[in-house]
């Protein structure tokens, strides 16, 4: 059947995915920052037995592209020839959104113009004359509010009757018509169409603008026959477009002067981006999240579930299995494999839910983009831009989406470096390990200890970034052009949906991969290599393997095969570390047995190792997919294991010389000294008290040196 | 000509773009409307330095200070 294709196109963060979700009844991930969607998503819209295919695309500002996520919509529009474009426009910011529309017109594809967030625009005193807009642009105009589901039926009607109405009402090919630049473009169009190039008008104008991506796309012999564009042409063309937009807006959009359109965001930014307050606020927000997640609420709920599983559930299942005469091997599998393995993991579910609840607030409120703005300077020191901070923050939830989020980065070097560093951000799968170990060894200050682990992850990422940037991934940091979205109050529905999705993912993972891992661990620890049941698990398959690799970890302080084996199984996913430990030690007296094998220091080093080494096979697979190179994937794996080993070895060796409390004190003093030295060096660099990277100062110094 | 750079503006100061260093401006900024004649407000300076937040045609954007220093502006008439 010939299904009609509609494609959602618009600026980043204008609500395309929200609209997509309400049209197709999908549940794609939405958030309040530009770049949530990085790949195309397709869904089906049903209206009275008729079906339509809807495609959701990443947001773009124009048909030029720099990053991978921007390339997707440009390629789709120019090669897939959809039946119509649904151009989603943020009604509160119509002036800037129309720029893309003027380029979409040039594709010759019919357009449905959707004014999203119309309710917010009305509140801000913006009124839009839709019929005038429709007349001038020659497009269908529909007003909707995707998040409040207002006007969705109107849009469905337009989609349904799209064929019956005048197929292409657009009266002109381009808003540039009548300008000298358009005549030049026409000449290129003729050459291109003679050579059979598709969408010649769009490409001709892009070539005229000097867009390298489009010029490289055209065969050399064709390019040679063209007049090469002069510099600054893109400014002239953009000027014509914006002149057209200004005229259109002055005719169709009325603003009530009494409303200040972004009062709330501005006021909030005055505090959150304040010169002195911004960093302390950012850090204390992060600290508070960990305190709440691991401290009060998390532990309370977890211990409740743990007790329930250990006491009630085990006994009930045991009685049940014995009563129906189950094979004793199976009973053993369930009681000593699956229940300790999975049960232990599920006790951490509340903590994971709480962490994702906070991360969702970060994403939905729009604060995540501000965090990137604050962190741009430190990231520029390792050759990245603030944009790389977004994948890293996502990495606190899970490394896999973090690596996918690097698609928004503008160049290959940024992308590779961010992919290498993002796994050092401690993901939620590592949490159970911390929670288990701190509850045994550091019960009083688990929040602080866990926060220090997250900090170590960040510091190691910074140091490795610095080293990599100086060696194999050299290059200037790229431009940092990013839109800061308006703050929005996170909706309860959205928050719950995010948390629910993550919790469901986690349970799914527990029911599949982790269940399988528990069974394998149970099997390999109860049988020897000749498949005989062993009474002492150190002589089992797993025990033999563990004893073989244990010497590697001796310098790190944990000299026992159970701990080493748990790290090995941890490659499947970090939760498996906990699963394995609890199967190998058996839950009832896990705390006592663990404290015999670990000292607090070696337990801390164990957590550091878990923090830094390869997150899981899923992450390795995504790294392979995103870097499209086995060399880089292998490098990242080796690099992470090496860093994990070096850092925990360092901490253990230094820590053995001092007490842990001394160590924390010493590192604090060291940091203070470093900051002081930096301050002194800065003020000593030149006479003015500004940053020494100022060009003027740099030149002054140069001149001074010359005079000498 | 009484022109300054975008990077040297005070907080909440409005100005109009008059030109670019070497007549070049990053294409992405051009797409967002960074053109001679456009009115720009500097909103925030990154607390650690290095970047500024500007308002350009309704876009709230961050750009590097080094880029902002290459954009010439003059006072709004």
Short mmCIF file of N, CA and C in Angstrom, two decimals, chain A residues 29 293 350-363 394 396-398 427-429 495 498-499 502-503:
data_model
loop_
_atom_site.label_atom_id
_atom_site.label_comp_id
_atom_site.label_asym_id
_atom_site.label_seq_id
_atom_site.Cartn_x
_atom_site.Cartn_y
_atom_site.Cartn_z
N UNK A 29 11.79 9.76 23.90
CA UNK A 29 12.35 10.55 24.98
C UNK A 29 12.30 12.04 24.65
N UNK A 293 19.91 10.60 47.42
CA UNK A 293 19.82 9.30 46.78
C UNK A 293 20.42 8.20 47.66
N UNK A 350 15.13 1.36 44.26
CA UNK A 350 14.69 2.68 44.71
C UNK A 350 15.73 3.76 44.49
N UNK A 351 16.98 3.43 44.76
CA UNK A 351 18.04 4.42 44.58
C UNK A 351 18.14 4.85 43.12
N UNK A 352 18.05 3.85 42.23
CA UNK A 352 18.15 4.16 40.81
C UNK A 352 16.98 5.04 40.38
N UNK A 353 15.79 4.72 40.87
CA UNK A 353 14.62 5.53 40.54
C UNK A 353 14.82 6.96 41.03
N UNK A 354 15.35 7.11 42.24
CA UNK A 354 15.53 8.46 42.79
C UNK A 354 16.56 9.24 41.98
N UNK A 355 17.65 8.58 41.62
CA UNK A 355 18.68 9.26 40.83
C UNK A 355 18.12 9.74 39.49
N UNK A 356 17.35 8.88 38.83
CA UNK A 356 16.80 9.27 37.54
C UNK A 356 15.75 10.35 37.68
N UNK A 357 15.06 10.35 38.80
CA UNK A 357 14.10 11.42 39.07
C UNK A 357 14.82 12.77 39.06
N UNK A 358 15.97 12.83 39.74
CA UNK A 358 16.71 14.09 39.79
C UNK A 358 17.30 14.45 38.44
N UNK A 359 17.86 13.44 37.75
CA UNK A 359 18.43 13.73 36.43
C UNK A 359 17.36 14.26 35.48
N UNK A 360 16.13 13.71 35.60
CA UNK A 360 15.05 14.18 34.73
C UNK A 360 14.69 15.62 35.03
N UNK A 361 14.73 16.00 36.31
CA UNK A 361 14.46 17.39 36.65
C UNK A 361 15.50 18.28 35.99
N UNK A 362 16.76 17.84 36.03
CA UNK A 362 17.84 18.57 35.36
C UNK A 362 17.50 18.79 33.90
N UNK A 363 17.07 17.70 33.23
CA UNK A 363 16.86 17.76 31.80
C UNK A 363 15.62 18.55 31.42
N UNK A 394 24.58 13.20 31.04
CA UNK A 394 23.72 12.06 30.73
C UNK A 394 24.39 10.77 31.20
N UNK A 396 25.92 10.16 33.84
CA UNK A 396 25.65 9.81 35.23
C UNK A 396 24.45 8.87 35.32
N UNK A 397 23.59 8.92 34.30
CA UNK A 397 22.49 7.97 34.27
C UNK A 397 22.94 6.66 33.67
N UNK A 398 23.42 6.72 32.42
CA UNK A 398 23.83 5.51 31.73
C UNK A 398 24.80 5.89 30.64
N UNK A 427 27.96 5.76 36.14
CA UNK A 427 26.58 5.52 35.72
C UNK A 427 25.78 4.83 36.83
N UNK A 428 24.48 4.74 36.64
CA UNK A 428 23.63 4.21 37.71
C UNK A 428 23.90 2.74 37.99
N UNK A 429 24.46 2.00 37.01
CA UNK A 429 24.74 0.58 37.23
C UNK A 429 25.84 0.38 38.25
N UNK A 495 8.14 13.52 34.26
CA UNK A 495 9.10 12.99 35.23
C UNK A 495 8.80 11.53 35.51
N UNK A 498 9.79 9.30 32.63
CA UNK A 498 11.23 9.04 32.55
C UNK A 498 11.65 8.00 33.58
N UNK A 499 11.18 8.21 34.83
CA UNK A 499 11.58 7.29 35.90
C UNK A 499 11.04 5.90 35.59
N UNK A 502 13.06 4.10 32.95
CA UNK A 502 14.35 3.62 33.44
C UNK A 502 14.18 2.41 34.36
N UNK A 503 13.17 2.49 35.23
CA UNK A 503 12.95 1.38 36.15
C UNK A 503 12.56 0.13 35.36
#
